[in-house]
Tab-separated table of C-alpha atoms in Angstrom:
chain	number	residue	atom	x	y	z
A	223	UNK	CA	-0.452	14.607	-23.808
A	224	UNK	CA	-2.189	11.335	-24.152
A	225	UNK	CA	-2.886	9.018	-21.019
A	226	UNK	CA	-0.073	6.666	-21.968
A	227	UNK	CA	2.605	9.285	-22.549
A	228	UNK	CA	1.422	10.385	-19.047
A	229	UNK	CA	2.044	7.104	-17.214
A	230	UNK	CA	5.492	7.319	-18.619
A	231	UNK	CA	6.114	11.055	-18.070
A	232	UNK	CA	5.191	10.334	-14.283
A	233	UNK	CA	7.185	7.436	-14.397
A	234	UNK	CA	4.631	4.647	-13.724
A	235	UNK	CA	5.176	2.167	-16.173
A	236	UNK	CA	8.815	0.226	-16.581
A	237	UNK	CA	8.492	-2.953	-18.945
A	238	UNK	CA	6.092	-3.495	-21.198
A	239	UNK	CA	4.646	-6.722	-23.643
A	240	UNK	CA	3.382	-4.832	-27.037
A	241	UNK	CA	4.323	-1.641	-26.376
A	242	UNK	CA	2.105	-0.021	-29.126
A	243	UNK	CA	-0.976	-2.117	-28.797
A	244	UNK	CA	-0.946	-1.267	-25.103
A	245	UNK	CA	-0.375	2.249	-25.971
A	246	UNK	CA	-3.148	2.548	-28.615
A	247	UNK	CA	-6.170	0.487	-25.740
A	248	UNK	CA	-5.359	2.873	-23.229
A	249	UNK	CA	-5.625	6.297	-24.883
A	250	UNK	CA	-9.023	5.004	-26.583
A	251	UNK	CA	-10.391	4.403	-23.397
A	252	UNK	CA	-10.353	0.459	-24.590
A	253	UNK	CA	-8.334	-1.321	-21.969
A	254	UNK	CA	-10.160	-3.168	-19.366
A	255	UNK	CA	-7.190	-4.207	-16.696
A	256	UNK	CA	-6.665	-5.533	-13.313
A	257	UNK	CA	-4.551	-5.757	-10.927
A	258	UNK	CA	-4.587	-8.228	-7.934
A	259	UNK	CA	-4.706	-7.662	-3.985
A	260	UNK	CA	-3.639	-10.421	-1.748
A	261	UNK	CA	-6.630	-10.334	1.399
A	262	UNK	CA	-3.250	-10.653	3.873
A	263	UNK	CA	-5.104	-7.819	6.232
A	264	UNK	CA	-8.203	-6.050	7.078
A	265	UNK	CA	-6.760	-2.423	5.476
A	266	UNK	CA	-4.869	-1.512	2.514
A	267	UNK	CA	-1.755	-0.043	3.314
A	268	UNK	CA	0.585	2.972	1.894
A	269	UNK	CA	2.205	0.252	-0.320
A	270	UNK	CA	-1.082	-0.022	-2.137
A	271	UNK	CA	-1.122	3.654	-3.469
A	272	UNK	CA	0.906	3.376	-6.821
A	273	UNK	CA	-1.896	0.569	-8.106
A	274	UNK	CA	-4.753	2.653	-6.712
A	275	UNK	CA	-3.576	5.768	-8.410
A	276	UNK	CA	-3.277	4.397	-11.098
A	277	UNK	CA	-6.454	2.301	-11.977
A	278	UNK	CA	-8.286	5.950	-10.713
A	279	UNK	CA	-5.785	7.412	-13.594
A	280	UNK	CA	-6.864	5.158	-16.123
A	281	UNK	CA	-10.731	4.803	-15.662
A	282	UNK	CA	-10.588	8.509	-15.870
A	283	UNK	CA	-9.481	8.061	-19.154
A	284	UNK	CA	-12.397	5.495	-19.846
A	285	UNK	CA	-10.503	2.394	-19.415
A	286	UNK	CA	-12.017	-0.334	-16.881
A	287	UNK	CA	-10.330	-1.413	-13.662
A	288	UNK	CA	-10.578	-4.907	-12.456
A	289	UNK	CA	-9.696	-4.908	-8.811
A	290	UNK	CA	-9.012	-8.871	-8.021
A	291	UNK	CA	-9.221	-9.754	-4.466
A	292	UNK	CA	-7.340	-13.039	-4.214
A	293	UNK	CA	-9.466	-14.766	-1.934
A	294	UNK	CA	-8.228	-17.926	-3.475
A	295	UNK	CA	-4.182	-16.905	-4.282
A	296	UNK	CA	-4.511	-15.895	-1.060
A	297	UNK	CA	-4.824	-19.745	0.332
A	298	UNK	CA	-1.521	-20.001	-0.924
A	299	UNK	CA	0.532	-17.200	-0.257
A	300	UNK	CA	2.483	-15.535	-2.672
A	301	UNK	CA	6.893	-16.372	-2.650
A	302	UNK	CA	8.000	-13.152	-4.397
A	303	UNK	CA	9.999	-11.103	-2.160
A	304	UNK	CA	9.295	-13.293	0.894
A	305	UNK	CA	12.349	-15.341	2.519
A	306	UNK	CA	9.809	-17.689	4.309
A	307	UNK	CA	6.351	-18.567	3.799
A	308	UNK	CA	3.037	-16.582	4.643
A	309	UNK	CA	1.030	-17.482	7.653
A	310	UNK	CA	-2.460	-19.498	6.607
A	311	UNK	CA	-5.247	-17.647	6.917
A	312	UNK	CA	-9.211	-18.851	7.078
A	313	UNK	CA	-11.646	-18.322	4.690
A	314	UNK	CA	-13.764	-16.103	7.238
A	315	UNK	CA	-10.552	-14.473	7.546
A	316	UNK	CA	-10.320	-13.716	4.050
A	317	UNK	CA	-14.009	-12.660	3.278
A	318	UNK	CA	-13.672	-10.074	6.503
A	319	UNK	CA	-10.395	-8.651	4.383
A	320	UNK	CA	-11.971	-8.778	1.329
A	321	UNK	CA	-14.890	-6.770	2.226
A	322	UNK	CA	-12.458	-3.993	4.044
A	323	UNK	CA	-10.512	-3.733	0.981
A	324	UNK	CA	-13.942	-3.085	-1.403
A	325	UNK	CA	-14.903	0.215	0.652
A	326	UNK	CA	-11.545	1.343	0.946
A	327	UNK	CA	-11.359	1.081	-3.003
A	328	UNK	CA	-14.320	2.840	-3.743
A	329	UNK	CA	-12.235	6.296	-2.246
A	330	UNK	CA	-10.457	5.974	-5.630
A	331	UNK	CA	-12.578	3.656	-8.079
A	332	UNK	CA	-15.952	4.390	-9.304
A	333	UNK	CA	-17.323	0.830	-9.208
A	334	UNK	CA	-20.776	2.458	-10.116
A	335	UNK	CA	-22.760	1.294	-13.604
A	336	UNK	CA	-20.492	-1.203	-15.051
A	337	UNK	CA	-17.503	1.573	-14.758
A	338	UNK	CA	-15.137	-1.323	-12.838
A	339	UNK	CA	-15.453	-4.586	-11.053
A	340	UNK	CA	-14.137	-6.336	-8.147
A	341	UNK	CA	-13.824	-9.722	-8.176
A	342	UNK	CA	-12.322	-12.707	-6.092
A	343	UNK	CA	-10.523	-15.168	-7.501
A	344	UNK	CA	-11.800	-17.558	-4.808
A	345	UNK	CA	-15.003	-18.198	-7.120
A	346	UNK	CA	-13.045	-19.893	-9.864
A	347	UNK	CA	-10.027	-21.356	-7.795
A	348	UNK	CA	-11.579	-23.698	-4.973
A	349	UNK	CA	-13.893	-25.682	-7.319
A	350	UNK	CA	-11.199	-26.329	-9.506
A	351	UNK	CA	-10.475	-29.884	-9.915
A	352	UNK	CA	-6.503	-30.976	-9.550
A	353	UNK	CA	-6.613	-33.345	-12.486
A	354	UNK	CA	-8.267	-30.576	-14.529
A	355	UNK	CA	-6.016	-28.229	-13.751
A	356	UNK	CA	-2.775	-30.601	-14.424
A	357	UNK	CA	-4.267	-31.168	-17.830
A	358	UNK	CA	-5.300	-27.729	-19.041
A	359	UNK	CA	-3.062	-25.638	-17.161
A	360	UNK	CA	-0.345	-27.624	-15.810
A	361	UNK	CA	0.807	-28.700	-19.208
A	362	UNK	CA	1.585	-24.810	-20.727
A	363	UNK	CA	4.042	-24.523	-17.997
A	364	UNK	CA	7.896	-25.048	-18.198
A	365	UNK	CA	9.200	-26.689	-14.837
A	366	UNK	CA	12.782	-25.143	-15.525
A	367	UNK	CA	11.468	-21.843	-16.944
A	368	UNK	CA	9.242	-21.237	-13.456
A	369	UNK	CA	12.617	-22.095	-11.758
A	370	UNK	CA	13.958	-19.283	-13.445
A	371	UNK	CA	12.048	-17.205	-12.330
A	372	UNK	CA	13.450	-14.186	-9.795
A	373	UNK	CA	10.386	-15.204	-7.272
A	374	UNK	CA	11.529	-18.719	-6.897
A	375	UNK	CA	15.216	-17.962	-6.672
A	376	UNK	CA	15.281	-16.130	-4.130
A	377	UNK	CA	13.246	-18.749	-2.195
A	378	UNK	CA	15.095	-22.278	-3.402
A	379	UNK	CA	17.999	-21.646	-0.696
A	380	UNK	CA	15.484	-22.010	2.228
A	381	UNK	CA	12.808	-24.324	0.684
A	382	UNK	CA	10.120	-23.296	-1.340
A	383	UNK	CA	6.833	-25.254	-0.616
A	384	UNK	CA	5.021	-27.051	-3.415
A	385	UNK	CA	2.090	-25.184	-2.417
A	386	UNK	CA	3.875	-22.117	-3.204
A	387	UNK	CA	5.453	-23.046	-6.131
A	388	UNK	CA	1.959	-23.600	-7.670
A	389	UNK	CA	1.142	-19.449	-7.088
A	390	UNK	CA	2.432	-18.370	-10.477
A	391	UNK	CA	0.030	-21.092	-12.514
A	392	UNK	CA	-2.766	-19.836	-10.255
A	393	UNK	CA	-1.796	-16.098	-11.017
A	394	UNK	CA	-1.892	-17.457	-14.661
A	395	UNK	CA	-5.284	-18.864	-14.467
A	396	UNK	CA	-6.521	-15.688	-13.410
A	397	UNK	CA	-5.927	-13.682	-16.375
A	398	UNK	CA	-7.161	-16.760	-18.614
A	399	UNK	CA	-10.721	-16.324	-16.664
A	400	UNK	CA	-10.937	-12.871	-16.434
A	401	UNK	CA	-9.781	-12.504	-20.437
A	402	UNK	CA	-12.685	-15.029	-21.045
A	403	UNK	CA	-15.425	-13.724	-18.534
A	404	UNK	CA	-14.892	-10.115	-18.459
A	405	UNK	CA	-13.371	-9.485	-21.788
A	406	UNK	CA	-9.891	-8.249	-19.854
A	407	UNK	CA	-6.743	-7.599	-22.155
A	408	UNK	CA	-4.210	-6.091	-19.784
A	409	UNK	CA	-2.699	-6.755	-16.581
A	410	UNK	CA	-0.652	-4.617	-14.024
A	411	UNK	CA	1.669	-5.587	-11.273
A	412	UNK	CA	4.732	-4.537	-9.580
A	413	UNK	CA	8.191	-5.378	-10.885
A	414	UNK	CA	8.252	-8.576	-8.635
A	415	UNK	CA	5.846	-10.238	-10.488
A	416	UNK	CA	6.981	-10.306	-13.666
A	417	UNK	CA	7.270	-13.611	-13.991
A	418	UNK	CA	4.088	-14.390	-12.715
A	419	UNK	CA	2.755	-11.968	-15.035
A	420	UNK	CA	4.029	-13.283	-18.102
A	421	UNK	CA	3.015	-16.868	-17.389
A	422	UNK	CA	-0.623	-15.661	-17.209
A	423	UNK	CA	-0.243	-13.984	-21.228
A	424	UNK	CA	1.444	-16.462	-22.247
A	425	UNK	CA	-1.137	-19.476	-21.082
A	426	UNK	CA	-3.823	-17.005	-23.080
A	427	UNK	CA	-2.023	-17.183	-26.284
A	428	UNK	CA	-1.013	-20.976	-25.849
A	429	UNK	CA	-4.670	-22.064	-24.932
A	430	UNK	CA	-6.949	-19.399	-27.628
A	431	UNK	CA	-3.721	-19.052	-29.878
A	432	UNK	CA	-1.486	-16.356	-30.277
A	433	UNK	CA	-3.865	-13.638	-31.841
A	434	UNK	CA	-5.791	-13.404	-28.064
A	435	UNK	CA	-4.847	-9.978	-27.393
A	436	UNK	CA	-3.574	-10.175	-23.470
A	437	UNK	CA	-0.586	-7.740	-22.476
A	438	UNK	CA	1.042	-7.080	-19.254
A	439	UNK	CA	2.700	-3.967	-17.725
A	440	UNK	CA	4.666	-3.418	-14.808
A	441	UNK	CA	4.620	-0.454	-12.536
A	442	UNK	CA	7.935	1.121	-11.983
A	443	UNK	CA	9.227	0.908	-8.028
A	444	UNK	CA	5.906	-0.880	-7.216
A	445	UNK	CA	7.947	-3.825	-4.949
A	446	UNK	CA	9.673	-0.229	-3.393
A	447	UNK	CA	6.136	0.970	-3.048
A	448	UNK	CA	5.388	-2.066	-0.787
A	449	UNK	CA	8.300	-1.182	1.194
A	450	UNK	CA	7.444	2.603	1.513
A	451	UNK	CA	3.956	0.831	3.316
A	452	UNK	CA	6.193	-0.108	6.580
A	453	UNK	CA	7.782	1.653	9.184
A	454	UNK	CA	9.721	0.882	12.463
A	455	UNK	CA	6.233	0.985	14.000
A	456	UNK	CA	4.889	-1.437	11.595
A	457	UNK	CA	2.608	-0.552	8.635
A	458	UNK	CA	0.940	2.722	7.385
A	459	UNK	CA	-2.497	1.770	6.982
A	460	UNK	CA	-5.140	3.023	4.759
A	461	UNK	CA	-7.793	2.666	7.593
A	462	UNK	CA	-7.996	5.966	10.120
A	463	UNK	CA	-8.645	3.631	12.885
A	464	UNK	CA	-5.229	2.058	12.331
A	465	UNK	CA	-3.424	5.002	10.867
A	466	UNK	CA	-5.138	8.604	11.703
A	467	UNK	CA	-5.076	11.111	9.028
A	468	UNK	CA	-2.890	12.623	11.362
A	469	UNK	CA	-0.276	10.326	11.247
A	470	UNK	CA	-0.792	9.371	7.682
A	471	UNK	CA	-0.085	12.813	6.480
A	472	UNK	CA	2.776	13.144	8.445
A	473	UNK	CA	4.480	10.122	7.376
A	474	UNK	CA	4.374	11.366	3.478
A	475	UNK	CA	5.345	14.660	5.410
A	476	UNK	CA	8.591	12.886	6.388
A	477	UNK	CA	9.598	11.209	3.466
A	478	UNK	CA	13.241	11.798	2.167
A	479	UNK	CA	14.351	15.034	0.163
A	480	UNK	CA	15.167	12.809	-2.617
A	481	UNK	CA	12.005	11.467	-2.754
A	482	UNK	CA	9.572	13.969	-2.205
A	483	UNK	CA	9.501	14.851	-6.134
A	484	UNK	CA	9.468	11.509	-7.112
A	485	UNK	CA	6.136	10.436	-4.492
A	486	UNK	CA	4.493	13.882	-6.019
A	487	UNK	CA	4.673	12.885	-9.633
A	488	UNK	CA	4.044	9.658	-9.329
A	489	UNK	CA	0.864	9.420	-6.242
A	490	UNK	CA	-0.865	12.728	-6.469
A	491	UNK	CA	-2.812	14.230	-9.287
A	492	UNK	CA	-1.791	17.799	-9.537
A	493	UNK	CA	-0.681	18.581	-13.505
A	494	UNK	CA	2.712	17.611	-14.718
A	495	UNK	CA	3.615	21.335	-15.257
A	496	UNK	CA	2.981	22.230	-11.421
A	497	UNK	CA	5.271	19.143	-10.499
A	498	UNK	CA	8.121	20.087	-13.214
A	499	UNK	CA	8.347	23.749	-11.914
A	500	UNK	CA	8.920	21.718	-8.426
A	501	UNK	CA	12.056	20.303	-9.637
A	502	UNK	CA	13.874	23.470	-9.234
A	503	UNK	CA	13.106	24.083	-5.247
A	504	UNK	CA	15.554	23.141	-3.230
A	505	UNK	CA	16.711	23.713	0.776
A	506	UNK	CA	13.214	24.764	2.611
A	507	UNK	CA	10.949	24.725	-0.465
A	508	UNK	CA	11.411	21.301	-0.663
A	509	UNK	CA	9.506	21.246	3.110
A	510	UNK	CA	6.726	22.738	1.106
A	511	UNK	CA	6.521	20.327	-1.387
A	512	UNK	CA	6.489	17.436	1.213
A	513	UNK	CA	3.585	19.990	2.679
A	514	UNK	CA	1.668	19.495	-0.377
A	515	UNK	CA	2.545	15.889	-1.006
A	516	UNK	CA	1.239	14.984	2.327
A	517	UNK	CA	-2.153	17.227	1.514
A	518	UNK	CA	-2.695	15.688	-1.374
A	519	UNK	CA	-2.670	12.030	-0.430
A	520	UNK	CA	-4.180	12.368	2.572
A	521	UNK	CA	-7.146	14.558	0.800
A	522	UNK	CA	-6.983	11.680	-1.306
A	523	UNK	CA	-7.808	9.204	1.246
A	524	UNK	CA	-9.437	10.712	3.671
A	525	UNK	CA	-11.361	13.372	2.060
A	526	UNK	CA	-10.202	17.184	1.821
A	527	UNK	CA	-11.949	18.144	5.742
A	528	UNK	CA	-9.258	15.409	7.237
A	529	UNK	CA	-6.746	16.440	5.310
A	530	UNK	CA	-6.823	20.335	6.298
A	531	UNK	CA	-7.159	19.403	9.959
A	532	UNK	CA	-3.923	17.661	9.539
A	533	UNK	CA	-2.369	20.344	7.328
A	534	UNK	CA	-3.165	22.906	10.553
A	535	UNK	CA	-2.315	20.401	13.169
A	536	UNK	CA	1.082	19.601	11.865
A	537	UNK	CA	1.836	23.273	11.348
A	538	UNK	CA	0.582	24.322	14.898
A	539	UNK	CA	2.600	21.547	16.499
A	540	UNK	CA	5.840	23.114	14.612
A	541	UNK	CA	5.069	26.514	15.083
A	542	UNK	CA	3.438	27.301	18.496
A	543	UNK	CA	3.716	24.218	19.745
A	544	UNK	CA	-0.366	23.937	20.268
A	545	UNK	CA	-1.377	20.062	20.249
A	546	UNK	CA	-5.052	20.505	18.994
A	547	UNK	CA	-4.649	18.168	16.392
A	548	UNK	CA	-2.174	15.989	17.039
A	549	UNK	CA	-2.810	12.125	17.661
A	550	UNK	CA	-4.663	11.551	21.055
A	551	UNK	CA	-4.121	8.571	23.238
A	552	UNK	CA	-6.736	8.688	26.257
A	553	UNK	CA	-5.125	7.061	29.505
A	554	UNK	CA	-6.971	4.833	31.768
A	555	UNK	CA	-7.645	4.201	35.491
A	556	UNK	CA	-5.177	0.647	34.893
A	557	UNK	CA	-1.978	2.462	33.160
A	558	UNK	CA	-1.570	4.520	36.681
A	559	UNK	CA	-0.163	2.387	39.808
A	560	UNK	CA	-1.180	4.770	42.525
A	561	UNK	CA	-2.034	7.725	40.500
A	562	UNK	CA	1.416	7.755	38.905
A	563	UNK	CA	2.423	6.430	35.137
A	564	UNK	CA	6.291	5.933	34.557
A	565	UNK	CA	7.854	6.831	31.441
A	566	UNK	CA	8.389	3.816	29.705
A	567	UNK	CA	4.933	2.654	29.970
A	568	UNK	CA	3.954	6.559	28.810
A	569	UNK	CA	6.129	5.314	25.636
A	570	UNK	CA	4.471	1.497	25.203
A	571	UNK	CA	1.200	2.546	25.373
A	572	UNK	CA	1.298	5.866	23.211
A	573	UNK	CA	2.374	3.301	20.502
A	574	UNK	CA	5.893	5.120	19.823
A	575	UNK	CA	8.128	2.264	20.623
A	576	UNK	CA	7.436	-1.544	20.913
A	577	UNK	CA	8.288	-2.852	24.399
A	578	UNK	CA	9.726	-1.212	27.251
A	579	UNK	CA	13.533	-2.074	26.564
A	580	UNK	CA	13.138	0.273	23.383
A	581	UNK	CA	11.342	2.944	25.250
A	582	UNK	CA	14.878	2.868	27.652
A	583	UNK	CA	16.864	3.193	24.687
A	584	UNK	CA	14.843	5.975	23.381
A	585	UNK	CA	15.218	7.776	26.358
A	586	UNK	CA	18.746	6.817	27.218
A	587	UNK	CA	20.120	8.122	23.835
A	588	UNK	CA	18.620	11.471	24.254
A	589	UNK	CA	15.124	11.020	21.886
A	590	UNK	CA	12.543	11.283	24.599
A	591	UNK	CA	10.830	14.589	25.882
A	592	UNK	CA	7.214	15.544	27.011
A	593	UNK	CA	6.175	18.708	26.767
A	594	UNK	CA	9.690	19.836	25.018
A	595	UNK	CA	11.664	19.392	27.810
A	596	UNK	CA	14.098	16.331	27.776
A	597	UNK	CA	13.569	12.994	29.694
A	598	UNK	CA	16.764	11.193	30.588
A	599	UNK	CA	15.931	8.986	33.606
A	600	UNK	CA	14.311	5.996	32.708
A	601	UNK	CA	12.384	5.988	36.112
A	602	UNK	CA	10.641	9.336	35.824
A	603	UNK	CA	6.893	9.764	36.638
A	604	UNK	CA	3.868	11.823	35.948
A	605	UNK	CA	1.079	12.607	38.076
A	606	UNK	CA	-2.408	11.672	37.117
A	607	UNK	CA	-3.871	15.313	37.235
A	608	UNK	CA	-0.754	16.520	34.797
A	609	UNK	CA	-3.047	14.754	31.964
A	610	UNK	CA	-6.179	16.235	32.378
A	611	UNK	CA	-7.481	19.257	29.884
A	612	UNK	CA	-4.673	19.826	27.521
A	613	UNK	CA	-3.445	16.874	28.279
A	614	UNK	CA	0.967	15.924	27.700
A	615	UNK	CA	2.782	15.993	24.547
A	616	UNK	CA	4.887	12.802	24.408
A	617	UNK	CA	7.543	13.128	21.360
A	618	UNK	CA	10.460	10.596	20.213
A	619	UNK	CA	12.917	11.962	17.951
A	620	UNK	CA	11.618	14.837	16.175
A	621	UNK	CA	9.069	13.528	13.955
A	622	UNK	CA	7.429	10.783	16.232
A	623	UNK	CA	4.601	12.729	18.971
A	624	UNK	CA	1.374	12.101	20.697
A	625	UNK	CA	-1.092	13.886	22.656
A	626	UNK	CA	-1.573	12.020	26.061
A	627	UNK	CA	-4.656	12.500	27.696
A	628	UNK	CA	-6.859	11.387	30.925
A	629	UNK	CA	-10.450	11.744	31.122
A	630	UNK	CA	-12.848	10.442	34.189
């Protein structure tokens, strides 16, 4: 099976400019790609892992990733899927993201000897000049046609800034330098930008003529992806010190029944055949399946020692019940008001809800226990000395737990 009939057996790929040109650069190890990252945060998050996966997939098959870091776009803010617009950030606020997102990368890209770049689009966007741009950008682009576009659309009801609407001839630009300055031909992105996508192959061919060989592919679900990269709790990050290993595994540990199959063959790397003898578990083998999903992308991103320590603590905590490995949160001499911590706060400072009026409806519908047995008053207390050693288990609902602790 070639590399190409892959990304469509796993179902990565959805539409697709020049199908068989595409199809012959990346099973001759010819393509050199990118695919853009908006600096909006210091970690990568779940939402990430389709685009990962896949430039790792490809520049195994000696193909070239280009990871853009849109230190520039990222002055803007990008409209698709948003319904208002993106809080500014500063440049030192960018840089700081930028460099987090580089050594979280390197976990799946080889950026060693030439094999792949990263780049930021900051070094050709904020020394452009406006009447420059107008000129030899500006005038390749269709007011009515960019109206068109799904990313607009969706935004024209509440006001769309003229700073945004200049994203997608900045997303365009990109591609134009990076097909002149690194020789790229090809350019990924998730189904939500599309548009954005096309306007950047389409200002190659218009500008160098319509031989330049540029081509753009979307990944299949990628704007779902996104989504699968929050939570109730906020976002699964790709940094342990925002999301342990812990938790990271069990969140792809929880993900729906219907899904499970889907997340295997499209995030992890295990052979098509394993995955298509999968299809046929159902009931409890499909809790073994979300057992190996959550294995293999944590292995994935936090090396194969993490992941097993998960693996063990998740099946201890539904076996036996013993905590070893479960997500700590150390208490200190300010949560207790004379050596006593209430339940509520127990709840706000573990991190399982968000303020204390959802901690007393956790625990007023029934979702709250410590140690496995119930908590139904909203008042109740612990002792200081209950969290030393061992330490409480604090759970909400049945998949949400942590280990509370107290040390002197």
């Amino acid at each position: 099976m070639t590399i190409f009939d892959e990304l469509k057996a796993r179902g990565l790929l959805a539409q697709l400019t020049d199908e068989e040109e595409i199809k012959e650069l990346i099973n001759n190890g010819k393509a050199t790609f990118y695919i853009g990252f908006d600096p909006t945060a210091d970690s990568l998050h779940v939402g990430h892992f389709m685009a990962l996966c896949l430039m790792k997939r490809l520049q195994m098959a000696e193909n070239k990733p280009i990871a853009l870091i849109g230190g520039g776009t990222g002055m803007i803010g990008d409209p698709s899927g948003r319904s208002d617009m993106r809080t500014m950030m500063t440049p030192e606020m960018i840089q700081h993201n930028c460099d987090c997102f580089k050594k979280q990368m390197s976990r799946f890209i080889d950026f060693s000897e030439g094999k792949a770049l990263m780049v930021n689009n900051a070094d050709w966007l904020m020394d452009l000049n406006y009447i420059e741009v107008l000129r030899e950008v500006g005038s390749h682009f269709s007011v009515n046609r960019m109206l068109a576009a799904e990313c607009y659309k969706q935004r024209m009801e509440k006001g769309l800034s003229f700073l945004e609407f200049n994203y997608m001839i900045m997303q365009s630009y990109d591609f134009y330098v990076l097909y002149q300055k690194y020789g790229c031909n090809m350019q990924f992105g998730g189904d939500d930008q599309w548009s954005n996508m096309l306007g950047g192959t389409e200002l190659i061919r218009r500008k160098l003529g319509k031989d330049a060989y540029a081509m753009t592919i979307t990944l299949l679900l990628n704007s779902e992806g996104k989504k699968m990269g929050k939570t109730q709790k906020g976002a699964v990050w790709l940094d342990p010190n925002k999301t342990s290993p812990f938790e990271f595994f069990q969140y792809w540990r929880n993900v729906a029944d219907a899904d499970v199959l889907k997340c295997i063959r499209m995030l992890t790397f295990l052979p098509l055949e394993q995955i298509d003898e999968m299809d046929r578990w159902e009931g409890s083998e499909l809790n073994k399946a979300k057992e190996i999903l959550a294995f293999e992308l944590t292995k994935l991103v936090h090396g194969e020692e993490e992941a097993q320590k998960a693996l063990e603590g998740a099946r201890a905590l539904f076996s036996s019940g013993n905590a070893a490995q479960m997500p700590t949160v150390s208490l200190t001499e300010e949560n207790f008001a004379e050596d006593k911590i209430d339940i509520l706060s127990m709840l706000t400072v573990s991190g399982l809800v968000a303020s204390r009026s959802e901690g007393r409806r956790a625990v007023e519908q029934g979702g709250v226990s410590v140690n496995g047995e119930k908590v139904d008053d909203i008042k109740a207390v612990f002792e200081k000395e209950q969290f030393s050693g061992e330490g409480l288990v604090l759970k909400r609902g049945k998949k949400n737990f942590k280990k509370i602790i107290y040390t002197e």
